[in-house]
Every structure is written in C-alpha cells, then in structure tokens.
mmCIF file of C-alpha atoms in Angstrom:
data_model
loop_
_atom_site.group_PDB
_atom_site.id
_atom_site.type_symbol
_atom_site.label_atom_id
_atom_site.label_comp_id
_atom_site.label_asym_id
_atom_site.label_seq_id
_atom_site.Cartn_x
_atom_site.Cartn_y
_atom_site.Cartn_z
ATOM 1 C CA UNK A 176 33.860 57.388 81.621
ATOM 2 C CA UNK A 177 37.028 58.808 79.849
ATOM 3 C CA UNK A 178 36.840 58.419 75.882
ATOM 4 C CA UNK A 179 40.080 57.047 74.208
ATOM 5 C CA UNK A 180 40.930 56.880 70.671
ATOM 6 C CA UNK A 181 41.931 53.071 70.174
ATOM 7 C CA UNK A 182 45.589 52.310 69.343
ATOM 8 C CA UNK A 183 47.056 50.704 66.406
ATOM 9 C CA UNK A 184 47.783 47.189 68.786
ATOM 10 C CA UNK A 185 49.894 44.746 66.646
ATOM 11 C CA UNK A 186 47.623 41.206 67.144
ATOM 12 C CA UNK A 187 50.686 38.821 66.093
ATOM 13 C CA UNK A 188 51.924 39.807 69.645
ATOM 14 C CA UNK A 189 48.943 40.366 71.672
ATOM 15 C CA UNK A 190 46.834 37.479 69.983
ATOM 16 C CA UNK A 191 42.776 37.154 72.316
ATOM 17 C CA UNK A 192 44.060 39.052 74.912
ATOM 18 C CA UNK A 193 43.892 42.091 72.980
ATOM 19 C CA UNK A 194 40.043 41.753 72.450
ATOM 20 C CA UNK A 195 37.240 43.262 73.574
ATOM 21 C CA UNK A 196 35.322 40.139 73.538
ATOM 22 C CA UNK A 197 31.479 39.781 73.584
ATOM 23 C CA UNK A 198 31.509 37.510 76.810
ATOM 24 C CA UNK A 199 32.951 40.366 78.578
ATOM 25 C CA UNK A 200 30.262 42.839 77.696
ATOM 26 C CA UNK A 201 27.640 41.433 79.182
ATOM 27 C CA UNK A 202 30.099 40.074 81.954
ATOM 28 C CA UNK A 203 30.342 44.555 82.504
ATOM 29 C CA UNK A 204 26.628 44.983 82.009
ATOM 30 C CA UNK A 205 25.845 42.618 84.186
ATOM 31 C CA UNK A 206 27.876 43.950 87.193
ATOM 32 C CA UNK A 207 27.529 47.190 86.156
ATOM 33 C CA UNK A 208 23.713 47.141 87.456
ATOM 34 C CA UNK A 209 24.383 46.092 90.302
ATOM 35 C CA UNK A 210 24.264 49.120 93.381
ATOM 36 C CA UNK A 211 27.589 50.361 93.634
ATOM 37 C CA UNK A 212 27.780 50.221 97.568
ATOM 38 C CA UNK A 213 28.351 46.874 96.912
ATOM 39 C CA UNK A 214 31.628 47.018 95.343
ATOM 40 C CA UNK A 215 32.907 50.509 97.323
ATOM 41 C CA UNK A 216 36.618 49.120 98.806
ATOM 42 C CA UNK A 217 36.063 45.504 97.778
ATOM 43 C CA UNK A 218 38.831 43.004 96.542
ATOM 44 C CA UNK A 219 38.417 42.102 93.454
ATOM 45 C CA UNK A 220 40.633 39.831 90.661
ATOM 46 C CA UNK A 221 40.150 39.779 87.277
ATOM 47 C CA UNK A 222 41.500 37.028 85.293
ATOM 48 C CA UNK A 223 42.530 37.143 81.614
ATOM 49 C CA UNK A 224 41.603 40.022 81.679
ATOM 50 C CA UNK A 225 42.447 41.265 78.349
ATOM 51 C CA UNK A 226 41.303 45.223 77.690
ATOM 52 C CA UNK A 227 40.488 45.186 81.730
ATOM 53 C CA UNK A 228 37.622 46.263 80.869
ATOM 54 C CA UNK A 229 35.516 44.854 83.656
ATOM 55 C CA UNK A 230 38.382 45.338 86.087
ATOM 56 C CA UNK A 231 38.943 48.982 85.140
ATOM 57 C CA UNK A 232 35.002 49.413 85.432
ATOM 58 C CA UNK A 233 34.517 48.343 89.142
ATOM 59 C CA UNK A 234 37.464 49.567 89.730
ATOM 60 C CA UNK A 235 34.930 52.628 88.887
ATOM 61 C CA UNK A 236 33.133 52.189 91.523
ATOM 62 C CA UNK A 237 35.508 52.068 93.796
ATOM 63 C CA UNK A 238 36.999 48.289 93.933
ATOM 64 C CA UNK A 239 40.446 47.184 94.826
ATOM 65 C CA UNK A 240 41.110 45.809 91.566
ATOM 66 C CA UNK A 241 44.191 43.433 90.207
ATOM 67 C CA UNK A 242 43.596 42.831 86.675
ATOM 68 C CA UNK A 243 45.380 39.787 85.527
ATOM 69 C CA UNK A 244 46.524 38.213 82.640
ATOM 70 C CA UNK A 245 49.762 36.848 80.421
ATOM 71 C CA UNK A 246 53.097 38.763 80.423
ATOM 72 C CA UNK A 247 52.093 40.452 76.546
ATOM 73 C CA UNK A 248 49.030 41.711 77.724
ATOM 74 C CA UNK A 249 50.526 43.710 80.981
ATOM 75 C CA UNK A 250 51.277 47.309 78.727
ATOM 76 C CA UNK A 251 47.632 47.028 76.968
ATOM 77 C CA UNK A 252 46.012 46.669 80.610
ATOM 78 C CA UNK A 253 48.468 49.759 81.771
ATOM 79 C CA UNK A 254 48.054 52.154 79.509
ATOM 80 C CA UNK A 255 43.977 51.485 79.855
ATOM 81 C CA UNK A 256 44.367 51.647 83.757
ATOM 82 C CA UNK A 257 45.608 54.956 82.808
ATOM 83 C CA UNK A 258 43.290 56.606 80.321
ATOM 84 C CA UNK A 259 40.685 55.550 82.267
ATOM 85 C CA UNK A 260 41.999 57.897 86.022
ATOM 86 C CA UNK A 261 42.211 54.554 88.339
ATOM 87 C CA UNK A 262 45.521 53.659 88.345
ATOM 88 C CA UNK A 263 46.999 53.248 92.101
ATOM 89 C CA UNK A 264 48.781 56.263 91.903
ATOM 90 C CA UNK A 265 45.881 58.639 90.088
ATOM 91 C CA UNK A 266 44.133 57.992 93.355
ATOM 92 C CA UNK A 267 42.992 61.355 94.686
ATOM 93 C CA UNK A 268 41.642 59.843 98.720
ATOM 94 C CA UNK A 269 42.772 56.040 100.828
ATOM 95 C CA UNK A 270 38.292 55.989 99.801
ATOM 96 C CA UNK A 271 39.006 56.248 96.231
ATOM 97 C CA UNK A 272 38.899 52.524 94.159
ATOM 98 C CA UNK A 273 42.286 51.482 91.864
ATOM 99 C CA UNK A 274 43.600 48.636 89.569
ATOM 100 C CA UNK A 275 46.887 47.323 89.301
ATOM 101 C CA UNK A 276 48.129 45.005 86.918
ATOM 102 C CA UNK A 277 49.713 41.686 87.344
ATOM 103 C CA UNK A 278 51.154 38.852 85.345
ATOM 104 C CA UNK A 279 48.914 35.080 86.437
ATOM 105 C CA UNK A 280 49.450 32.840 83.351
ATOM 106 C CA UNK A 281 47.481 29.487 85.215
ATOM 107 C CA UNK A 282 49.552 26.966 84.448
ATOM 108 C CA UNK A 283 52.700 28.072 84.187
ATOM 109 C CA UNK A 284 55.417 26.997 86.374
ATOM 110 C CA UNK A 285 54.900 29.148 89.509
ATOM 111 C CA UNK A 286 51.388 30.348 89.194
ATOM 112 C CA UNK A 287 49.989 28.784 92.309
ATOM 113 C CA UNK A 288 52.733 31.068 94.574
ATOM 114 C CA UNK A 289 51.039 33.844 92.087
ATOM 115 C CA UNK A 290 47.585 32.524 93.273
ATOM 116 C CA UNK A 291 48.041 32.575 97.098
ATOM 117 C CA UNK A 292 49.513 36.232 97.290
ATOM 118 C CA UNK A 293 46.342 37.086 95.717
ATOM 119 C CA UNK A 294 44.529 34.702 98.125
ATOM 120 C CA UNK A 295 46.439 35.823 101.025
ATOM 121 C CA UNK A 296 43.921 38.656 101.250
ATOM 122 C CA UNK A 297 40.399 37.833 101.285
ATOM 123 C CA UNK A 298 38.860 38.079 97.799
ATOM 124 C CA UNK A 299 35.414 39.556 97.343
ATOM 125 C CA UNK A 300 35.004 38.513 93.748
ATOM 126 C CA UNK A 301 36.904 36.611 91.917
ATOM 127 C CA UNK A 302 36.192 37.738 87.770
ATOM 128 C CA UNK A 303 36.331 36.282 84.835
ATOM 129 C CA UNK A 304 34.931 36.240 81.021
ATOM 130 C CA UNK A 305 35.588 33.952 78.363
ATOM 131 C CA UNK A 306 38.442 32.447 79.276
ATOM 132 C CA UNK A 307 37.225 28.735 78.179
ATOM 133 C CA UNK A 308 37.080 28.503 75.158
ATOM 134 C CA UNK A 309 38.853 26.463 71.809
ATOM 135 C CA UNK A 310 41.137 29.190 69.669
ATOM 136 C CA UNK A 311 42.439 28.251 66.538
ATOM 137 C CA UNK A 312 45.252 30.197 64.843
ATOM 138 C CA UNK A 313 42.923 30.850 61.649
ATOM 139 C CA UNK A 314 39.508 30.992 63.813
ATOM 140 C CA UNK A 315 37.812 34.248 63.332
ATOM 141 C CA UNK A 316 38.665 37.745 63.687
ATOM 142 C CA UNK A 317 38.464 40.358 66.069
ATOM 143 C CA UNK A 318 38.620 43.380 63.482
ATOM 144 C CA UNK A 319 34.447 43.532 63.161
ATOM 145 C CA UNK A 320 33.797 43.000 66.989
ATOM 146 C CA UNK A 321 33.349 45.672 68.905
ATOM 147 C CA UNK A 322 36.474 47.666 68.571
ATOM 148 C CA UNK A 323 33.607 50.790 68.209
ATOM 149 C CA UNK A 324 31.883 50.492 71.969
ATOM 150 C CA UNK A 325 32.372 52.916 74.338
ATOM 151 C CA UNK A 326 31.708 51.997 77.710
ATOM 152 C CA UNK A 327 34.942 52.210 78.560
ATOM 153 C CA UNK A 328 37.891 54.324 76.699
ATOM 154 C CA UNK A 329 40.016 51.043 76.191
ATOM 155 C CA UNK A 330 42.781 50.766 73.303
ATOM 156 C CA UNK A 331 41.151 48.171 70.978
ATOM 157 C CA UNK A 332 42.602 46.065 68.262
ATOM 158 C CA UNK A 333 41.383 46.234 64.534
ATOM 159 C CA UNK A 334 43.046 42.928 63.167
ATOM 160 C CA UNK A 335 42.565 38.870 63.668
ATOM 161 C CA UNK A 336 43.148 36.899 66.444
ATOM 162 C CA UNK A 337 46.484 34.898 65.497
ATOM 163 C CA UNK A 338 46.457 32.601 68.581
ATOM 164 C CA UNK A 339 46.886 29.564 68.192
ATOM 165 C CA UNK A 340 46.750 28.590 71.804
ATOM 166 C CA UNK A 341 44.330 27.983 74.908
ATOM 167 C CA UNK A 342 43.798 28.546 77.889
ATOM 168 C CA UNK A 343 43.699 25.398 80.468
ATOM 169 C CA UNK A 344 40.370 25.035 81.755
ATOM 170 C CA UNK A 345 41.812 22.355 84.587
ATOM 171 C CA UNK A 346 44.612 25.234 85.590
ATOM 172 C CA UNK A 347 42.061 28.069 85.041
ATOM 173 C CA UNK A 348 39.311 26.255 87.502
ATOM 174 C CA UNK A 349 42.032 25.318 90.184
ATOM 175 C CA UNK A 350 43.309 28.901 90.052
ATOM 176 C CA UNK A 351 39.667 30.463 90.854
ATOM 177 C CA UNK A 352 39.343 27.748 93.357
ATOM 178 C CA UNK A 353 41.912 28.905 94.920
ATOM 179 C CA UNK A 354 40.947 32.464 94.880
ATOM 180 C CA UNK A 355 37.708 31.863 97.249
ATOM 181 C CA UNK A 356 36.866 32.223 100.254
ATOM 182 C CA UNK A 357 34.514 31.751 102.610
ATOM 183 C CA UNK A 358 33.012 35.358 101.383
ATOM 184 C CA UNK A 359 34.197 34.839 97.336
ATOM 185 C CA UNK A 360 31.341 35.679 94.683
ATOM 186 C CA UNK A 361 33.198 33.760 92.086
ATOM 187 C CA UNK A 362 31.701 34.659 88.442
ATOM 188 C CA UNK A 363 33.036 33.076 85.208
ATOM 189 C CA UNK A 364 31.187 34.098 81.659
ATOM 190 C CA UNK A 365 31.692 32.966 78.360
ATOM 191 C CA UNK A 366 30.255 32.948 74.636
ATOM 192 C CA UNK A 367 28.692 29.814 74.089
ATOM 193 C CA UNK A 368 31.151 28.924 70.833
ATOM 194 C CA UNK A 369 30.922 25.153 71.684
ATOM 195 C CA UNK A 370 29.215 22.672 73.794
ATOM 196 C CA UNK A 371 32.349 20.875 74.513
ATOM 197 C CA UNK A 372 33.698 23.942 76.070
ATOM 198 C CA UNK A 373 30.524 24.402 78.498
ATOM 199 C CA UNK A 374 31.139 20.009 79.606
ATOM 200 C CA UNK A 375 34.919 20.629 80.129
ATOM 201 C CA UNK A 376 34.506 23.573 81.888
ATOM 202 C CA UNK A 377 31.288 22.151 84.073
ATOM 203 C CA UNK A 378 32.953 19.078 84.666
ATOM 204 C CA UNK A 379 36.322 20.841 86.116
ATOM 205 C CA UNK A 380 33.987 22.997 88.198
ATOM 206 C CA UNK A 381 32.434 20.609 89.928
ATOM 207 C CA UNK A 382 35.792 18.920 91.020
ATOM 208 C CA UNK A 383 36.778 21.610 92.935
ATOM 209 C CA UNK A 384 33.935 23.637 93.583
ATOM 210 C CA UNK A 385 30.479 22.330 96.047
ATOM 211 C CA UNK A 386 28.206 23.990 94.093
ATOM 212 C CA UNK A 387 28.019 25.249 90.027
ATOM 213 C CA UNK A 388 25.579 27.101 89.063
ATOM 214 C CA UNK A 389 24.712 28.615 85.650
ATOM 215 C CA UNK A 390 22.344 32.110 86.018
ATOM 216 C CA UNK A 391 19.236 31.053 84.082
ATOM 217 C CA UNK A 392 19.045 34.270 81.996
ATOM 218 C CA UNK A 393 15.251 34.854 82.459
ATOM 219 C CA UNK A 394 16.838 35.748 86.401
ATOM 220 C CA UNK A 395 18.917 38.510 85.163
ATOM 221 C CA UNK A 396 18.315 41.690 84.118
ATOM 222 C CA UNK A 397 17.032 42.794 80.646
ATOM 223 C CA UNK A 398 20.265 43.414 78.937
ATOM 224 C CA UNK A 399 21.938 40.570 79.989
ATOM 225 C CA UNK A 400 18.997 38.244 79.323
ATOM 226 C CA UNK A 401 20.208 36.255 76.111
ATOM 227 C CA UNK A 402 20.620 32.198 74.994
ATOM 228 C CA UNK A 403 23.732 32.158 73.599
ATOM 229 C CA UNK A 404 25.927 33.466 76.889
ATOM 230 C CA UNK A 405 26.338 31.984 80.102
ATOM 231 C CA UNK A 406 27.171 33.053 83.508
ATOM 232 C CA UNK A 407 28.439 30.683 85.791
ATOM 233 C CA UNK A 408 28.628 31.278 89.849
ATOM 234 C CA UNK A 409 30.561 29.199 91.763
ATOM 235 C CA UNK A 410 30.947 28.357 95.466
ATOM 236 C CA UNK A 411 32.151 26.442 97.942
ATOM 237 C CA UNK A 412 36.385 25.459 97.132
ATOM 238 C CA UNK A 413 37.210 22.205 97.911
ATOM 239 C CA UNK A 414 41.108 23.523 97.642
ATOM 240 C CA UNK A 415 40.314 26.118 100.549
ATOM 241 C CA UNK A 416 40.157 24.685 104.095
#
C-alpha cells in the first residue's frame, strides 16, 4: 500500500465526496477479507466513490475498476489512483488490475446513457458505500473522522462537509439495477444515521430488485460485526431483461 501525505482540499468545493466515511471503511474491510481470486480480472463499478478507497483496493487485488462520482470529485479520485499506482497507464502487464475514474451523477440529465455504457459489458461487482443519507449543510464535519486512517495512500480533507444537497435514493437504486446483470454482486453499505434512510432505501430497492437482503452482523467477519453499519446485497434486477 502507498503512503501519501493528505493534501489540503477545500471541502466547500468538494463537499461530502472528499471524506472517507465509516461505511466505506467497513466495505473495504469486508471486501479486503475475501480471497483475492474473486477479483482478478473482474469488472467492478463503484458508485459515489468519494476518494475511491474501495475501488483502488480492488484494483490492487486484480480487478478492472470504474470509480465513479460527480465531476468535481474526479480530480481527487485521479490523484489517489495515481498515488496508489493503479492507473491504466501504470500497469506493468495486461493481467494487472487497474482503476479509471468516470463521471456519473444519478438523476442528472443523460445519466442513463452513462450507466448503459458501463453496463455494456458484464459487471461482476457493483459497489456503493454511504450513498444513502440525509445531508444537512451544517450537520457534522469530517475533520475528526478517519483523516489519519492509512488503509491506502489517499488524499483526504480536514474540514467540514459544507454541502447541502442529498443524493436521490430512487435514482441511485435505479442506477444499481441497470448495472446489475445475472452475474453481478451488488453490495450497498451505509452507516445507520436515520431509520428513515434505511426505510426509504429498502422500499426503493424492493421495487427494482427481486431480493433485498441485509447481511447480518453475525454472518460477517469479526471486524465487520457491528450494528451501526448496514450491508445489503441486492440481486435479481427487475430493470434488466
């Protein structure tokens, strides 16, 4: 793993996308505990990736990863991809994993076309962490959250969220469903900050997927056996025929 000095990132420009939130650390820990062979050569799409922790980790484990987020976060993702040596041009051979960044903002005009292009080849893993939340412009900061965690060499901020908009859960779920084919494992992870967030997510996911299953803490590896972070697996997309 690389060690990079965190850069000063203006959170008023990048907002929540600049933070490594707890759900992302949880998802990285869960996926990192699985055998590496599960990722070698696989196509992965990470949604709402922020700094790109999960996608970069899987690229290091041999996957071909599309790390997506809104446009203003892409420079941060690109910097982290390069710092960790997993850029497409940094590969030493065709068998190595890599990561590329791509703009994808669900709900934005034309986003379906981006999703369709990403889904034009089978997606093995569709992953998202902390994309379901109620955001308030003045609620909380990331200044005391995980800025010193060195799981990967990632650029991270030291300031507050400063962003007053929230993602659209219906469009987010639709994006997941459009990416998921018969072989796709779709994992959605988020910290339980509000029971309403969980209710809306499950309600919307049940419209788009045949099966919405919460992976219970006791069934997860020991480091992931916590109650305040939820991990869901979605399968049987109703939007793909």
